[in-house]
Every structure is written in structure tokens, then in C-alpha cells.
mmCIF file of C-alpha atoms in Angstrom:
data_model
loop_
_atom_site.group_PDB
_atom_site.id
_atom_site.type_symbol
_atom_site.label_atom_id
_atom_site.label_comp_id
_atom_site.label_asym_id
_atom_site.label_seq_id
_atom_site.Cartn_x
_atom_site.Cartn_y
_atom_site.Cartn_z
ATOM 1 C CA MET J 1 -9.243 10.768 13.861
ATOM 2 C CA SER J 2 -9.788 7.090 13.049
ATOM 3 C CA LYS J 3 -6.863 4.732 12.624
ATOM 4 C CA ASP J 4 -7.528 4.424 8.872
ATOM 5 C CA ALA J 5 -7.830 8.195 8.431
ATOM 6 C CA GLU J 6 -4.516 8.634 10.227
ATOM 7 C CA LEU J 7 -2.962 5.939 8.036
ATOM 8 C CA VAL J 8 -4.251 7.597 4.853
ATOM 9 C CA LYS J 9 -2.817 10.906 6.005
ATOM 10 C CA LYS J 10 0.603 9.283 6.505
ATOM 11 C CA LEU J 11 0.358 7.478 3.147
ATOM 12 C CA LYS J 12 -0.231 10.795 1.398
ATOM 13 C CA ASP J 13 2.808 12.366 3.097
ATOM 14 C CA ALA J 14 5.879 11.597 0.931
ATOM 15 C CA THR J 15 8.179 11.503 3.966
ATOM 16 C CA LEU J 16 6.014 8.929 5.780
ATOM 17 C CA LYS J 17 4.618 6.959 2.840
ATOM 18 C CA ASP J 18 6.934 3.933 2.907
ATOM 19 C CA ARG J 19 6.639 3.361 6.654
ATOM 20 C CA ALA J 20 2.878 3.886 6.492
ATOM 21 C CA PHE J 21 2.631 1.444 3.612
ATOM 22 C CA ASN J 22 4.230 -1.228 5.810
ATOM 23 C CA GLU J 23 1.551 -0.494 8.413
ATOM 24 C CA LEU J 24 -1.081 -0.854 5.705
ATOM 25 C CA LEU J 25 0.370 -4.215 4.672
ATOM 26 C CA ASP J 26 0.347 -5.436 8.270
ATOM 27 C CA ALA J 27 -3.263 -4.355 8.733
ATOM 28 C CA TYR J 28 -4.797 -5.545 5.460
ATOM 29 C CA GLN J 29 -2.588 -8.095 3.718
ATOM 30 C CA GLU J 30 -4.167 -11.221 5.166
ATOM 31 C CA ARG J 31 -7.781 -10.048 4.778
ATOM 32 C CA LEU J 32 -7.223 -9.013 1.183
ATOM 33 C CA TYR J 33 -5.358 -12.239 0.428
ATOM 34 C CA TRP J 34 -8.353 -14.340 1.486
ATOM 35 C CA HIS J 35 -10.777 -12.091 -0.375
ATOM 36 C CA ILE J 36 -8.702 -12.534 -3.532
ATOM 37 C CA ARG J 37 -8.102 -16.236 -2.918
ATOM 38 C CA LYS J 38 -11.837 -16.931 -2.951
ATOM 39 C CA ILE J 39 -12.023 -15.391 -6.396
ATOM 40 C CA VAL J 40 -8.858 -16.683 -8.107
ATOM 41 C CA VAL J 41 -8.738 -19.986 -6.163
ATOM 42 C CA THR J 42 -5.020 -20.865 -6.027
ATOM 43 C CA HIS J 43 -2.426 -19.604 -3.590
ATOM 44 C CA GLU J 44 0.003 -18.664 -6.363
ATOM 45 C CA ASN J 45 -2.586 -16.657 -8.282
ATOM 46 C CA ALA J 46 -3.810 -14.984 -5.091
ATOM 47 C CA ASP J 47 -0.251 -13.912 -4.266
ATOM 48 C CA ASP J 48 0.188 -12.410 -7.739
ATOM 49 C CA VAL J 49 -3.124 -10.555 -7.592
ATOM 50 C CA LEU J 50 -2.427 -9.381 -4.040
ATOM 51 C CA GLN J 51 0.892 -7.944 -5.148
ATOM 52 C CA ASN J 52 -0.802 -6.134 -8.052
ATOM 53 C CA THR J 53 -3.464 -4.864 -5.661
ATOM 54 C CA PHE J 54 -0.948 -3.328 -3.292
ATOM 55 C CA ILE J 55 1.001 -1.811 -6.184
ATOM 56 C CA ARG J 56 -2.217 -0.091 -7.305
ATOM 57 C CA VAL J 57 -2.966 1.053 -3.775
ATOM 58 C CA TYR J 58 0.551 2.476 -3.413
ATOM 59 C CA LYS J 59 0.438 4.258 -6.759
ATOM 60 C CA ASN J 60 -3.093 5.598 -6.333
ATOM 61 C CA ILE J 61 -3.333 6.522 -2.663
ATOM 62 C CA GLN J 62 -3.184 10.214 -3.597
ATOM 63 C CA LYS J 63 -6.438 9.725 -5.530
ATOM 64 C CA PHE J 64 -8.233 8.237 -2.496
ATOM 65 C CA GLU J 65 -10.886 10.815 -1.625
ATOM 66 C CA GLY J 66 -12.364 9.187 1.447
ATOM 67 C CA LYS J 67 -15.830 8.767 -0.094
ATOM 68 C CA SER J 68 -15.736 5.199 1.222
ATOM 69 C CA SER J 69 -13.651 3.600 3.933
ATOM 70 C CA LEU J 70 -10.051 2.695 3.168
ATOM 71 C CA HIS J 71 -11.043 -0.934 3.686
ATOM 72 C CA THR J 72 -13.807 -0.760 1.071
ATOM 73 C CA TRP J 73 -11.594 1.150 -1.382
ATOM 74 C CA MET J 74 -8.882 -1.526 -1.164
ATOM 75 C CA TYR J 75 -11.410 -4.367 -1.419
ATOM 76 C CA ARG J 76 -12.699 -2.750 -4.599
ATOM 77 C CA ILE J 77 -9.179 -2.616 -6.035
ATOM 78 C CA ALA J 78 -8.584 -6.246 -5.002
ATOM 79 C CA TYR J 79 -11.906 -7.288 -6.517
ATOM 80 C CA ASN J 80 -11.172 -5.506 -9.807
ATOM 81 C CA GLU J 81 -7.647 -6.941 -9.959
ATOM 82 C CA SER J 82 -9.050 -10.437 -9.333
ATOM 83 C CA ILE J 83 -11.666 -10.091 -12.061
ATOM 84 C CA ARG J 84 -9.067 -8.674 -14.453
ATOM 85 C CA PHE J 85 -6.808 -11.650 -13.709
ATOM 86 C CA LEU J 86 -9.620 -14.159 -14.283
ATOM 87 C CA GLU J 87 -10.688 -12.510 -17.530
ATOM 88 C CA GLN J 88 -7.142 -12.616 -18.879
ATOM 89 C CA ASN J 89 -6.575 -16.238 -17.884
ATOM 90 C CA ASN J 90 -10.019 -17.536 -18.802
ATOM 91 C CA LYS J 91 -9.771 -16.103 -22.302
ATOM 92 C CA LYS J 92 -6.528 -17.990 -22.772
ATOM 93 C CA ASN J 93 -7.585 -21.325 -21.348
ATOM 94 C CA TYR J 94 -11.313 -22.087 -21.496
ATOM 95 C CA ALA J 95 -14.186 -22.028 -23.916
ATOM 96 C CA ASN J 96 -17.099 -21.588 -21.490
ATOM 97 C CA ILE J 97 -18.080 -20.997 -17.874
ATOM 98 C CA GLU J 98 -18.744 -24.682 -17.157
ATOM 99 C CA GLU J 99 -15.135 -25.520 -18.040
ATOM 100 C CA VAL J 100 -13.914 -22.681 -15.835
ATOM 101 C CA SER J 101 -15.996 -23.871 -12.867
ATOM 102 C CA GLU J 102 -14.850 -27.476 -13.252
ATOM 103 C CA ALA J 103 -11.212 -26.425 -13.570
ATOM 104 C CA HIS J 104 -11.464 -24.197 -10.497
ATOM 105 C CA LEU J 105 -12.952 -27.040 -8.439
ATOM 106 C CA GLU J 106 -10.181 -29.398 -9.524
ATOM 107 C CA VAL J 107 -7.567 -26.847 -8.530
ATOM 108 C CA LEU J 108 -9.269 -26.100 -5.209
ATOM 109 C CA PHE J 109 -9.736 -29.729 -4.177
ATOM 110 C CA GLY J 110 -6.158 -30.536 -5.238
ATOM 111 C CA ASP J 111 -4.703 -27.604 -3.303
ATOM 112 C CA GLU J 112 -2.605 -28.714 -0.312
ATOM 113 C CA TYR J 113 -4.018 -25.795 1.706
ATOM 114 C CA PHE J 114 -7.643 -26.848 1.201
ATOM 115 C CA ASP J 115 -8.688 -28.935 4.179
ATOM 116 C CA GLY J 116 -12.424 -28.953 3.706
ATOM 117 C CA ASP J 117 -14.595 -31.869 4.694
ATOM 118 C CA GLU J 118 -17.362 -33.291 2.503
ATOM 119 C CA ILE J 119 -19.790 -30.489 3.396
ATOM 120 C CA GLN J 120 -17.165 -27.879 2.442
ATOM 121 C CA LYS J 121 -16.549 -29.656 -0.856
ATOM 122 C CA LYS J 122 -20.284 -29.817 -1.518
ATOM 123 C CA LEU J 123 -20.648 -26.114 -0.681
ATOM 124 C CA GLN J 124 -17.784 -25.187 -3.017
ATOM 125 C CA THR J 125 -19.300 -27.341 -5.772
ATOM 126 C CA ILE J 126 -22.673 -25.603 -5.369
ATOM 127 C CA ILE J 127 -21.012 -22.153 -5.373
ATOM 128 C CA ALA J 128 -19.087 -23.077 -8.522
ATOM 129 C CA GLY J 129 -22.437 -23.662 -10.224
ATOM 130 C CA PHE J 130 -23.558 -20.090 -9.551
ATOM 131 C CA SER J 131 -23.168 -17.269 -12.026
ATOM 132 C CA GLU J 132 -20.000 -15.262 -11.539
ATOM 133 C CA LYS J 133 -21.980 -12.380 -10.009
ATOM 134 C CA GLN J 134 -23.767 -14.698 -7.603
ATOM 135 C CA GLN J 135 -20.462 -16.327 -6.584
ATOM 136 C CA ARG J 136 -18.792 -13.002 -5.816
ATOM 137 C CA VAL J 137 -21.741 -11.595 -3.875
ATOM 138 C CA PHE J 138 -22.129 -14.775 -1.820
ATOM 139 C CA GLN J 139 -18.398 -14.991 -1.076
ATOM 140 C CA MET J 140 -18.117 -11.360 -0.002
ATOM 141 C CA LYS J 141 -21.189 -11.545 2.233
ATOM 142 C CA TYR J 142 -20.766 -15.031 3.688
ATOM 143 C CA PHE J 143 -17.006 -15.558 3.851
ATOM 144 C CA ASP J 144 -15.679 -11.983 4.043
ATOM 145 C CA GLU J 145 -18.598 -10.831 6.211
ATOM 146 C CA LEU J 146 -18.934 -7.551 4.334
ATOM 147 C CA SER J 147 -22.140 -5.557 4.642
ATOM 148 C CA PHE J 148 -24.417 -5.138 1.633
ATOM 149 C CA ARG J 149 -23.435 -1.462 1.606
ATOM 150 C CA GLN J 150 -19.722 -2.335 1.371
ATOM 151 C CA ILE J 151 -20.348 -4.904 -1.344
ATOM 152 C CA SER J 152 -22.450 -2.358 -3.225
ATOM 153 C CA GLU J 153 -19.562 0.110 -3.169
ATOM 154 C CA ILE J 154 -17.112 -2.569 -4.328
ATOM 155 C CA VAL J 155 -19.100 -4.053 -7.222
ATOM 156 C CA GLU J 156 -21.261 -0.998 -8.015
ATOM 157 C CA ILE J 157 -24.585 -2.821 -7.810
ATOM 158 C CA SER J 158 -27.558 -1.627 -5.766
ATOM 159 C CA GLU J 159 -28.006 -3.049 -2.288
ATOM 160 C CA SER J 160 -31.468 -4.392 -3.130
ATOM 161 C CA THR J 161 -30.083 -6.315 -6.113
ATOM 162 C CA LEU J 162 -27.268 -7.676 -3.953
ATOM 163 C CA LYS J 163 -29.701 -8.812 -1.277
ATOM 164 C CA SER J 164 -31.824 -10.580 -3.849
ATOM 165 C CA THR J 165 -28.755 -12.242 -5.378
ATOM 166 C CA TYR J 166 -27.405 -13.302 -1.987
ATOM 167 C CA TYR J 167 -30.654 -14.704 -0.602
ATOM 168 C CA THR J 168 -31.318 -16.580 -3.834
ATOM 169 C CA ALA J 169 -27.864 -18.156 -3.485
ATOM 170 C CA VAL J 170 -28.557 -19.050 0.145
ATOM 171 C CA LYS J 171 -31.851 -20.705 -0.825
ATOM 172 C CA ILE J 172 -30.127 -22.753 -3.543
ATOM 173 C CA ILE J 173 -27.438 -23.850 -1.089
ATOM 174 C CA GLU J 174 -30.023 -24.817 1.515
ATOM 175 C CA GLU J 175 -31.890 -26.891 -1.060
ATOM 176 C CA LYS J 176 -28.814 -28.605 -2.507
ATOM 177 C CA ILE J 177 -26.598 -29.075 0.535
ATOM 178 C CA PHE J 178 -28.825 -31.776 1.962
ATOM 179 C CA LEU J 179 -29.368 -33.732 -1.260
#
């Protein structure tokens, strides 16, 4: 039995659930934090979304059927929570996607935890110019190193569409990074 399968079994056992949940946190908290952080940008927002993600995981572990890996299932929850958070906040604060992208770049470059050099800043600026779908696909593939199959399960888009989206993004970055 794989480590994740064993963990899921413990999570579904009421007598072991709390201890197993601590194991789950130890195993996945940092990876999910960075996945979320790439989407919501700030540390504070990522912490809030991460907390909501783990609350959903805790409440819904009984519904986990094992059709995907535990890792993919939690990434999907984290992704959906991140998008939900952005939709709620963007409706409140901005009129269009250009304003959102500019605001996110300002927050990112002003963040004390961002230590990127000029190339990193240029890359983030280029990514901010992508459509939301293109941003998410590129971030999950490039930064999170997820397979196209995993991304497909998370965002419910075909692998061929994801590949096209990703490689288009890569081509744009290659063209613009050296300008």
C-alpha cells in the first residue's frame, strides 16, 4: 500500500483522523502553499487560502474516492479555493484584467519575500500579461512541475489543450525575455 493510500485510510478512520491530518499537513503544507502563492500572490492571502484548502480537505476526505492521487485531489481543491478567492476579491477591487495584473505585479515586487533578479521580474511581468488560463497552466507545469495529466485532472481541461496553452506561453516568454 502506498504512503498516500495508507494516509487516506487513516484519515477516513475517526479514531486516527486528527493524527493522520497532522501527517498530511507535514507532507503537503509547503507544496500547496507555494502552489496557492503563485495564484494569489501575497503571503497573507496564500495563508488564508491554504487554511481554507485544508479545512475542505478535512471535511471532505470521506468523499475522496481515489480516482486520482491524493496529491492531485488536494491540488485541485487548492486551485479551486485560489480561484474562488481571486474572483471574490477581484470583483470588489478591479474593473478589468489589466488592472488586476498590474496590481498583482506591484504586490509581488513589493513583497519582502520576493527576491527575484531582473530576469525573474521580467518573467513575472510576461506571465502577468497572459490570460488567466495561460498563467495557471504555465505556473503548474513550470513552477510546480506537475504533469499535463495532473494539471488536466485539476483544471478539467484536455491534455492536448493544456500542451498547446503551455507551449504557446513558453514561446511568448522566449520571444519577450530577451527584448
